[in-house]
Amino acid sequence: MLERWKIRNKITDVAVSWPCKGAGEKETTVGTDLVKFRSMALTLALVLALPGSLVLAQPAPPVDDNVEPNVVPNIERATDANGDAQGFGPNMVEVAGYRDPLIRLNRAVFAFNDVSYRYVLIPAARTYLNVTPDPVKKGIGNFFYNLRTPIYALNHLFQGKPDQTARDLGRFLVNTTVGIAGIFDPAESWLDMERQVTSAGDTMARYGVGYGAYLVLPFIGSSNLRNAGGMLLEMPLNSIEYLLDNPESTAVRVFDNFQLYAPVIQSYTDITAESEDPYIFMRNLHIQGIQRDAAYAAQERAEAE
């Protein structure tokens, strides 16, 4: 329950989607992609088969008063250069109601995720972070980020950012060669080529596709129909698919997402501890993350004009 934060996000980055992202990554959506993507594809396909109006339009005006005060974590910088979790700098934000058409399905999956996080993923994350030396964790994170870089480059191209696409490809070339298959990151340390994380969900948002409806995915956590569709689109673009056969490729992808969100998933219990209804809290947090990212994107486009 942690994405892009784009960590990016992205507890969501954003959201939990845990907008969250890897070391040095710029987020947008926080969920924990600790799921076997192929086995999830059928579930997502069935969900995405819901009425198209859910995907192509934003939700109807708020009518749900079942809300509570929220804080939005600063997931853009959820981890430091060594992959260690930093404190989320929370900010109080205005809360609005939200019509939740998938609430029954979402609550059932949320309950499953809650047990999975508390008794499986969080203990596993603690063990991984405590046992694995920092240089090894950093190298693993760099390696997997490098494998995802071509996906970021393609999305930046479709978003009308050719300069960033060129930087992404430059990073990939330098780190794959000089950085020894991406284990090291000379592109950033020597050439100041910073990481810029994005996703197919961001690309669709760039062209006016609404997020549709809030959706809780198994293990991943908070998401929405747009981002779920984006994950399906990106599945065949992942380099791991062409380097390994099943079941090895699935196992590697699961570990990739595990190591990516291990530094932040431990914050789940702290974030939900004081909430009377953790589901509502996490849902609000995710929706606020979407609204925030939309505002940032609009400001970015305005400054570019």
JSON list of C-alpha atoms in Angstrom, two decimals, residues 50-222:
[
{"chain": "A", "resi": 50, "resn": "LEU", "atom": "CA", "xyz": [-16.02, -1.92, -15.76]},
{"chain": "A", "resi": 51, "resn": "PRO", "atom": "CA", "xyz": [-17.99, 0.87, -17.43]},
{"chain": "A", "resi": 52, "resn": "GLY", "atom": "CA", "xyz": [-15.68, 3.07, -19.46]},
{"chain": "A", "resi": 53, "resn": "SER", "atom": "CA", "xyz": [-17.01, 6.18, -17.81]},
{"chain": "A", "resi": 54, "resn": "LEU", "atom": "CA", "xyz": [-15.10, 5.19, -14.68]},
{"chain": "A", "resi": 55, "resn": "VAL", "atom": "CA", "xyz": [-11.81, 5.29, -16.56]},
{"chain": "A", "resi": 56, "resn": "LEU", "atom": "CA", "xyz": [-12.27, 8.24, -18.85]},
{"chain": "A", "resi": 57, "resn": "ALA", "atom": "CA", "xyz": [-13.90, 10.63, -16.41]},
{"chain": "A", "resi": 58, "resn": "GLN", "atom": "CA", "xyz": [-13.15, 11.84, -12.93]},
{"chain": "A", "resi": 59, "resn": "PRO", "atom": "CA", "xyz": [-15.50, 10.69, -10.18]},
{"chain": "A", "resi": 60, "resn": "ALA", "atom": "CA", "xyz": [-18.81, 12.45, -9.70]},
{"chain": "A", "resi": 61, "resn": "PRO", "atom": "CA", "xyz": [-18.97, 15.39, -7.27]},
{"chain": "A", "resi": 62, "resn": "PRO", "atom": "CA", "xyz": [-18.23, 14.34, -3.69]},
{"chain": "A", "resi": 63, "resn": "VAL", "atom": "CA", "xyz": [-21.20, 13.12, -1.68]},
{"chain": "A", "resi": 64, "resn": "ASP", "atom": "CA", "xyz": [-19.51, 10.98, 0.97]},
{"chain": "A", "resi": 65, "resn": "ASP", "atom": "CA", "xyz": [-19.14, 12.66, 4.35]},
{"chain": "A", "resi": 66, "resn": "ASN", "atom": "CA", "xyz": [-17.27, 9.69, 5.80]},
{"chain": "A", "resi": 67, "resn": "VAL", "atom": "CA", "xyz": [-13.94, 11.46, 5.87]},
{"chain": "A", "resi": 68, "resn": "GLU", "atom": "CA", "xyz": [-11.40, 12.43, 8.47]},
{"chain": "A", "resi": 69, "resn": "PRO", "atom": "CA", "xyz": [-8.43, 14.79, 8.71]},
{"chain": "A", "resi": 70, "resn": "ASN", "atom": "CA", "xyz": [-5.45, 13.57, 6.76]},
{"chain": "A", "resi": 71, "resn": "VAL", "atom": "CA", "xyz": [-1.78, 14.23, 6.34]},
{"chain": "A", "resi": 72, "resn": "VAL", "atom": "CA", "xyz": [0.08, 13.84, 3.10]},
{"chain": "A", "resi": 73, "resn": "PRO", "atom": "CA", "xyz": [3.59, 12.39, 3.41]},
{"chain": "A", "resi": 74, "resn": "ASN", "atom": "CA", "xyz": [6.42, 13.92, 1.46]},
{"chain": "A", "resi": 75, "resn": "ILE", "atom": "CA", "xyz": [7.08, 10.79, -0.54]},
{"chain": "A", "resi": 76, "resn": "GLU", "atom": "CA", "xyz": [9.04, 12.48, -3.28]},
{"chain": "A", "resi": 77, "resn": "ARG", "atom": "CA", "xyz": [12.08, 12.09, -1.08]},
{"chain": "A", "resi": 78, "resn": "ALA", "atom": "CA", "xyz": [10.98, 9.08, 0.95]},
{"chain": "A", "resi": 79, "resn": "THR", "atom": "CA", "xyz": [14.45, 7.55, 0.86]},
{"chain": "A", "resi": 80, "resn": "ASP", "atom": "CA", "xyz": [17.88, 9.05, 0.95]},
{"chain": "A", "resi": 81, "resn": "ALA", "atom": "CA", "xyz": [20.84, 8.28, -1.29]},
{"chain": "A", "resi": 82, "resn": "ASN", "atom": "CA", "xyz": [21.56, 5.12, 0.69]},
{"chain": "A", "resi": 83, "resn": "GLY", "atom": "CA", "xyz": [18.02, 3.83, 0.34]},
{"chain": "A", "resi": 84, "resn": "ASP", "atom": "CA", "xyz": [17.20, 4.52, 4.00]},
{"chain": "A", "resi": 85, "resn": "ALA", "atom": "CA", "xyz": [13.77, 5.76, 4.89]},
{"chain": "A", "resi": 86, "resn": "GLN", "atom": "CA", "xyz": [13.56, 9.39, 5.86]},
{"chain": "A", "resi": 87, "resn": "GLY", "atom": "CA", "xyz": [10.83, 11.00, 7.91]},
{"chain": "A", "resi": 88, "resn": "PHE", "atom": "CA", "xyz": [7.70, 11.89, 5.99]},
{"chain": "A", "resi": 89, "resn": "GLY", "atom": "CA", "xyz": [7.23, 15.64, 6.33]},
{"chain": "A", "resi": 90, "resn": "PRO", "atom": "CA", "xyz": [3.43, 15.67, 6.74]},
{"chain": "A", "resi": 91, "resn": "ASN", "atom": "CA", "xyz": [1.33, 18.65, 5.79]},
{"chain": "A", "resi": 92, "resn": "MET", "atom": "CA", "xyz": [-2.28, 19.18, 6.76]},
{"chain": "A", "resi": 93, "resn": "VAL", "atom": "CA", "xyz": [-4.50, 19.50, 3.73]},
{"chain": "A", "resi": 94, "resn": "GLU", "atom": "CA", "xyz": [-8.16, 20.10, 3.11]},
{"chain": "A", "resi": 95, "resn": "VAL", "atom": "CA", "xyz": [-10.24, 16.94, 2.95]},
{"chain": "A", "resi": 96, "resn": "ALA", "atom": "CA", "xyz": [-13.17, 16.46, 0.60]},
{"chain": "A", "resi": 97, "resn": "GLY", "atom": "CA", "xyz": [-15.67, 13.64, 0.33]},
{"chain": "A", "resi": 98, "resn": "TYR", "atom": "CA", "xyz": [-15.35, 11.06, -2.41]},
{"chain": "A", "resi": 99, "resn": "ARG", "atom": "CA", "xyz": [-17.84, 8.72, -4.03]},
{"chain": "A", "resi": 100, "resn": "ASP", "atom": "CA", "xyz": [-16.34, 5.24, -3.82]},
{"chain": "A", "resi": 101, "resn": "PRO", "atom": "CA", "xyz": [-18.07, 2.94, -6.34]},
{"chain": "A", "resi": 102, "resn": "LEU", "atom": "CA", "xyz": [-15.77, -0.02, -5.61]},
{"chain": "A", "resi": 103, "resn": "ILE", "atom": "CA", "xyz": [-15.84, 0.28, -1.83]},
{"chain": "A", "resi": 104, "resn": "ARG", "atom": "CA", "xyz": [-16.95, -3.31, -1.10]},
{"chain": "A", "resi": 105, "resn": "LEU", "atom": "CA", "xyz": [-14.27, -4.84, -3.29]},
{"chain": "A", "resi": 106, "resn": "ASN", "atom": "CA", "xyz": [-11.70, -2.35, -2.04]},
{"chain": "A", "resi": 107, "resn": "ARG", "atom": "CA", "xyz": [-12.41, -3.02, 1.63]},
{"chain": "A", "resi": 108, "resn": "ALA", "atom": "CA", "xyz": [-12.07, -6.77, 1.13]},
{"chain": "A", "resi": 109, "resn": "VAL", "atom": "CA", "xyz": [-8.70, -6.39, -0.60]},
{"chain": "A", "resi": 110, "resn": "PHE", "atom": "CA", "xyz": [-7.61, -3.78, 1.96]},
{"chain": "A", "resi": 111, "resn": "ALA", "atom": "CA", "xyz": [-8.30, -6.24, 4.80]},
{"chain": "A", "resi": 112, "resn": "PHE", "atom": "CA", "xyz": [-6.22, -8.89, 3.01]},
{"chain": "A", "resi": 113, "resn": "ASN", "atom": "CA", "xyz": [-3.38, -6.42, 2.46]},
{"chain": "A", "resi": 114, "resn": "ASP", "atom": "CA", "xyz": [-3.48, -5.27, 6.08]},
{"chain": "A", "resi": 115, "resn": "VAL", "atom": "CA", "xyz": [-2.81, -8.80, 7.32]},
{"chain": "A", "resi": 116, "resn": "SER", "atom": "CA", "xyz": [-0.17, -9.37, 4.62]},
{"chain": "A", "resi": 117, "resn": "TYR", "atom": "CA", "xyz": [1.68, -6.18, 5.50]},
{"chain": "A", "resi": 118, "resn": "ARG", "atom": "CA", "xyz": [1.66, -6.66, 9.27]},
{"chain": "A", "resi": 119, "resn": "TYR", "atom": "CA", "xyz": [2.59, -10.34, 9.39]},
{"chain": "A", "resi": 120, "resn": "VAL", "atom": "CA", "xyz": [4.55, -10.97, 6.20]},
{"chain": "A", "resi": 121, "resn": "LEU", "atom": "CA", "xyz": [5.87, -7.96, 4.28]},
{"chain": "A", "resi": 122, "resn": "ILE", "atom": "CA", "xyz": [6.84, -5.67, 7.14]},
{"chain": "A", "resi": 123, "resn": "PRO", "atom": "CA", "xyz": [8.78, -8.38, 9.03]},
{"chain": "A", "resi": 124, "resn": "ALA", "atom": "CA", "xyz": [10.44, -9.40, 5.76]},
{"chain": "A", "resi": 125, "resn": "ALA", "atom": "CA", "xyz": [11.34, -5.78, 5.00]},
{"chain": "A", "resi": 126, "resn": "ARG", "atom": "CA", "xyz": [12.88, -5.30, 8.45]},
{"chain": "A", "resi": 127, "resn": "THR", "atom": "CA", "xyz": [14.96, -8.42, 8.01]},
{"chain": "A", "resi": 128, "resn": "TYR", "atom": "CA", "xyz": [16.14, -7.38, 4.55]},
{"chain": "A", "resi": 129, "resn": "LEU", "atom": "CA", "xyz": [17.10, -3.87, 5.67]},
{"chain": "A", "resi": 130, "resn": "ASN", "atom": "CA", "xyz": [18.85, -5.02, 8.85]},
{"chain": "A", "resi": 131, "resn": "VAL", "atom": "CA", "xyz": [20.76, -7.95, 7.35]},
{"chain": "A", "resi": 132, "resn": "THR", "atom": "CA", "xyz": [21.77, -6.57, 3.95]},
{"chain": "A", "resi": 133, "resn": "PRO", "atom": "CA", "xyz": [24.80, -4.22, 3.96]},
{"chain": "A", "resi": 134, "resn": "ASP", "atom": "CA", "xyz": [24.05, -0.68, 2.75]},
{"chain": "A", "resi": 135, "resn": "PRO", "atom": "CA", "xyz": [26.40, -0.87, -0.28]},
{"chain": "A", "resi": 136, "resn": "VAL", "atom": "CA", "xyz": [24.68, -4.07, -1.39]},
{"chain": "A", "resi": 137, "resn": "LYS", "atom": "CA", "xyz": [21.21, -2.56, -0.99]},
{"chain": "A", "resi": 138, "resn": "LYS", "atom": "CA", "xyz": [22.29, 0.49, -2.95]},
{"chain": "A", "resi": 139, "resn": "GLY", "atom": "CA", "xyz": [23.76, -1.62, -5.74]},
{"chain": "A", "resi": 140, "resn": "ILE", "atom": "CA", "xyz": [20.61, -3.73, -5.97]},
{"chain": "A", "resi": 141, "resn": "GLY", "atom": "CA", "xyz": [18.44, -0.61, -6.13]},
{"chain": "A", "resi": 142, "resn": "ASN", "atom": "CA", "xyz": [20.65, 0.93, -8.81]},
{"chain": "A", "resi": 143, "resn": "PHE", "atom": "CA", "xyz": [20.55, -2.26, -10.89]},
{"chain": "A", "resi": 144, "resn": "PHE", "atom": "CA", "xyz": [16.77, -2.50, -10.94]},
{"chain": "A", "resi": 145, "resn": "TYR", "atom": "CA", "xyz": [16.31, 1.22, -11.52]},
{"chain": "A", "resi": 146, "resn": "ASN", "atom": "CA", "xyz": [18.57, 0.95, -14.55]},
{"chain": "A", "resi": 147, "resn": "LEU", "atom": "CA", "xyz": [16.40, -1.86, -15.95]},
{"chain": "A", "resi": 148, "resn": "ARG", "atom": "CA", "xyz": [13.32, 0.36, -15.60]},
{"chain": "A", "resi": 149, "resn": "THR", "atom": "CA", "xyz": [14.95, 3.38, -17.22]},
{"chain": "A", "resi": 150, "resn": "PRO", "atom": "CA", "xyz": [13.87, 2.57, -20.82]},
{"chain": "A", "resi": 151, "resn": "ILE", "atom": "CA", "xyz": [10.24, 2.57, -19.62]},
{"chain": "A", "resi": 152, "resn": "TYR", "atom": "CA", "xyz": [10.73, 6.01, -18.10]},
{"chain": "A", "resi": 153, "resn": "ALA", "atom": "CA", "xyz": [12.33, 7.22, -21.33]},
{"chain": "A", "resi": 154, "resn": "LEU", "atom": "CA", "xyz": [9.41, 6.00, -23.44]},
{"chain": "A", "resi": 155, "resn": "ASN", "atom": "CA", "xyz": [6.86, 7.64, -21.16]},
{"chain": "A", "resi": 156, "resn": "HIS", "atom": "CA", "xyz": [8.76, 10.93, -21.16]},
{"chain": "A", "resi": 157, "resn": "LEU", "atom": "CA", "xyz": [8.77, 10.81, -24.96]},
{"chain": "A", "resi": 158, "resn": "PHE", "atom": "CA", "xyz": [5.00, 10.34, -25.09]},
{"chain": "A", "resi": 159, "resn": "GLN", "atom": "CA", "xyz": [4.62, 13.15, -22.56]},
{"chain": "A", "resi": 160, "resn": "GLY", "atom": "CA", "xyz": [6.31, 15.53, -24.99]},
{"chain": "A", "resi": 161, "resn": "LYS", "atom": "CA", "xyz": [9.61, 15.72, -23.09]},
{"chain": "A", "resi": 162, "resn": "PRO", "atom": "CA", "xyz": [12.29, 14.75, -25.64]},
{"chain": "A", "resi": 163, "resn": "ASP", "atom": "CA", "xyz": [15.07, 16.38, -23.61]},
{"chain": "A", "resi": 164, "resn": "GLN", "atom": "CA", "xyz": [14.26, 14.21, -20.60]},
{"chain": "A", "resi": 165, "resn": "THR", "atom": "CA", "xyz": [13.99, 11.17, -22.86]},
{"chain": "A", "resi": 166, "resn": "ALA", "atom": "CA", "xyz": [17.52, 11.86, -24.10]},
{"chain": "A", "resi": 167, "resn": "ARG", "atom": "CA", "xyz": [18.77, 12.16, -20.51]},
{"chain": "A", "resi": 168, "resn": "ASP", "atom": "CA", "xyz": [17.08, 8.89, -19.58]},
{"chain": "A", "resi": 169, "resn": "LEU", "atom": "CA", "xyz": [18.72, 7.09, -22.49]},
{"chain": "A", "resi": 170, "resn": "GLY", "atom": "CA", "xyz": [22.06, 8.72, -21.67]},
{"chain": "A", "resi": 171, "resn": "ARG", "atom": "CA", "xyz": [21.78, 7.51, -18.07]},
{"chain": "A", "resi": 172, "resn": "PHE", "atom": "CA", "xyz": [20.95, 4.02, -19.28]},
{"chain": "A", "resi": 173, "resn": "LEU", "atom": "CA", "xyz": [23.93, 3.90, -21.65]},
{"chain": "A", "resi": 174, "resn": "VAL", "atom": "CA", "xyz": [26.43, 5.24, -19.12]},
{"chain": "A", "resi": 175, "resn": "ASN", "atom": "CA", "xyz": [25.25, 3.13, -16.20]},
{"chain": "A", "resi": 176, "resn": "THR", "atom": "CA", "xyz": [24.89, -0.06, -18.23]},
{"chain": "A", "resi": 177, "resn": "THR", "atom": "CA", "xyz": [28.49, 0.21, -19.43]},
{"chain": "A", "resi": 178, "resn": "VAL", "atom": "CA", "xyz": [30.62, 2.25, -17.03]},
{"chain": "A", "resi": 179, "resn": "GLY", "atom": "CA", "xyz": [28.31, 1.45, -14.12]},
{"chain": "A", "resi": 180, "resn": "ILE", "atom": "CA", "xyz": [28.62, -2.32, -14.70]},
{"chain": "A", "resi": 181, "resn": "ALA", "atom": "CA", "xyz": [25.05, -3.28, -15.63]},
{"chain": "A", "resi": 182, "resn": "GLY", "atom": "CA", "xyz": [23.68, -0.42, -13.55]},
{"chain": "A", "resi": 183, "resn": "ILE", "atom": "CA", "xyz": [25.06, -1.58, -10.21]},
{"chain": "A", "resi": 184, "resn": "PHE", "atom": "CA", "xyz": [26.78, 1.80, -9.90]},
{"chain": "A", "resi": 185, "resn": "ASP", "atom": "CA", "xyz": [25.35, 5.17, -10.91]},
{"chain": "A", "resi": 186, "resn": "PRO", "atom": "CA", "xyz": [28.15, 7.25, -12.50]},
{"chain": "A", "resi": 187, "resn": "ALA", "atom": "CA", "xyz": [25.56, 9.10, -14.59]},
{"chain": "A", "resi": 188, "resn": "GLU", "atom": "CA", "xyz": [24.38, 10.89, -11.46]},
{"chain": "A", "resi": 189, "resn": "SER", "atom": "CA", "xyz": [27.56, 10.96, -9.38]},
{"chain": "A", "resi": 190, "resn": "TRP", "atom": "CA", "xyz": [29.84, 12.08, -12.25]},
{"chain": "A", "resi": 191, "resn": "LEU", "atom": "CA", "xyz": [27.54, 13.72, -14.80]},
{"chain": "A", "resi": 192, "resn": "ASP", "atom": "CA", "xyz": [24.78, 15.13, -12.56]},
{"chain": "A", "resi": 193, "resn": "MET", "atom": "CA", "xyz": [22.10, 13.31, -14.57]},
{"chain": "A", "resi": 194, "resn": "GLU", "atom": "CA", "xyz": [19.37, 13.06, -11.95]},
{"chain": "A", "resi": 195, "resn": "ARG", "atom": "CA", "xyz": [16.72, 10.38, -11.86]},
{"chain": "A", "resi": 196, "resn": "GLN", "atom": "CA", "xyz": [13.27, 11.30, -13.11]},
{"chain": "A", "resi": 197, "resn": "VAL", "atom": "CA", "xyz": [10.60, 8.68, -12.47]},
{"chain": "A", "resi": 198, "resn": "THR", "atom": "CA", "xyz": [7.35, 8.56, -14.38]},
{"chain": "A", "resi": 199, "resn": "SER", "atom": "CA", "xyz": [4.77, 5.99, -15.48]},
{"chain": "A", "resi": 200, "resn": "ALA", "atom": "CA", "xyz": [2.18, 5.16, -18.09]},
{"chain": "A", "resi": 201, "resn": "GLY", "atom": "CA", "xyz": [-0.40, 6.48, -15.64]},
{"chain": "A", "resi": 202, "resn": "ASP", "atom": "CA", "xyz": [1.30, 9.88, -15.77]},
{"chain": "A", "resi": 203, "resn": "THR", "atom": "CA", "xyz": [1.37, 9.73, -19.54]},
{"chain": "A", "resi": 204, "resn": "MET", "atom": "CA", "xyz": [-2.37, 9.05, -19.70]},
{"chain": "A", "resi": 205, "resn": "ALA", "atom": "CA", "xyz": [-2.99, 11.88, -17.26]},
{"chain": "A", "resi": 206, "resn": "ARG", "atom": "CA", "xyz": [-1.00, 14.16, -19.57]},
{"chain": "A", "resi": 207, "resn": "TYR", "atom": "CA", "xyz": [-3.59, 13.49, -22.27]},
{"chain": "A", "resi": 208, "resn": "GLY", "atom": "CA", "xyz": [-6.55, 14.13, -20.02]},
{"chain": "A", "resi": 209, "resn": "VAL", "atom": "CA", "xyz": [-7.43, 10.57, -18.99]},
{"chain": "A", "resi": 210, "resn": "GLY", "atom": "CA", "xyz": [-9.06, 10.72, -15.57]},
{"chain": "A", "resi": 211, "resn": "TYR", "atom": "CA", "xyz": [-8.05, 8.41, -12.77]},
{"chain": "A", "resi": 212, "resn": "GLY", "atom": "CA", "xyz": [-11.48, 6.82, -12.91]},
{"chain": "A", "resi": 213, "resn": "ALA", "atom": "CA", "xyz": [-12.05, 5.32, -9.48]},
{"chain": "A", "resi": 214, "resn": "TYR", "atom": "CA", "xyz": [-10.06, 4.45, -6.40]},
{"chain": "A", "resi": 215, "resn": "LEU", "atom": "CA", "xyz": [-8.89, 0.83, -6.51]},
{"chain": "A", "resi": 216, "resn": "VAL", "atom": "CA", "xyz": [-7.08, -1.29, -3.93]},
{"chain": "A", "resi": 217, "resn": "LEU", "atom": "CA", "xyz": [-4.86, -3.94, -5.52]},
{"chain": "A", "resi": 218, "resn": "PRO", "atom": "CA", "xyz": [-3.56, -7.07, -3.78]},
{"chain": "A", "resi": 219, "resn": "PHE", "atom": "CA", "xyz": [-0.19, -6.35, -2.13]},
{"chain": "A", "resi": 220, "resn": "ILE", "atom": "CA", "xyz": [0.21, -3.11, -4.12]},
{"chain": "A", "resi": 221, "resn": "GLY", "atom": "CA", "xyz": [-2.41, -1.24, -2.13]},
{"chain": "A", "resi": 222, "resn": "SER", "atom": "CA", "xyz": [-3.94, 2.09, -3.09]}
]
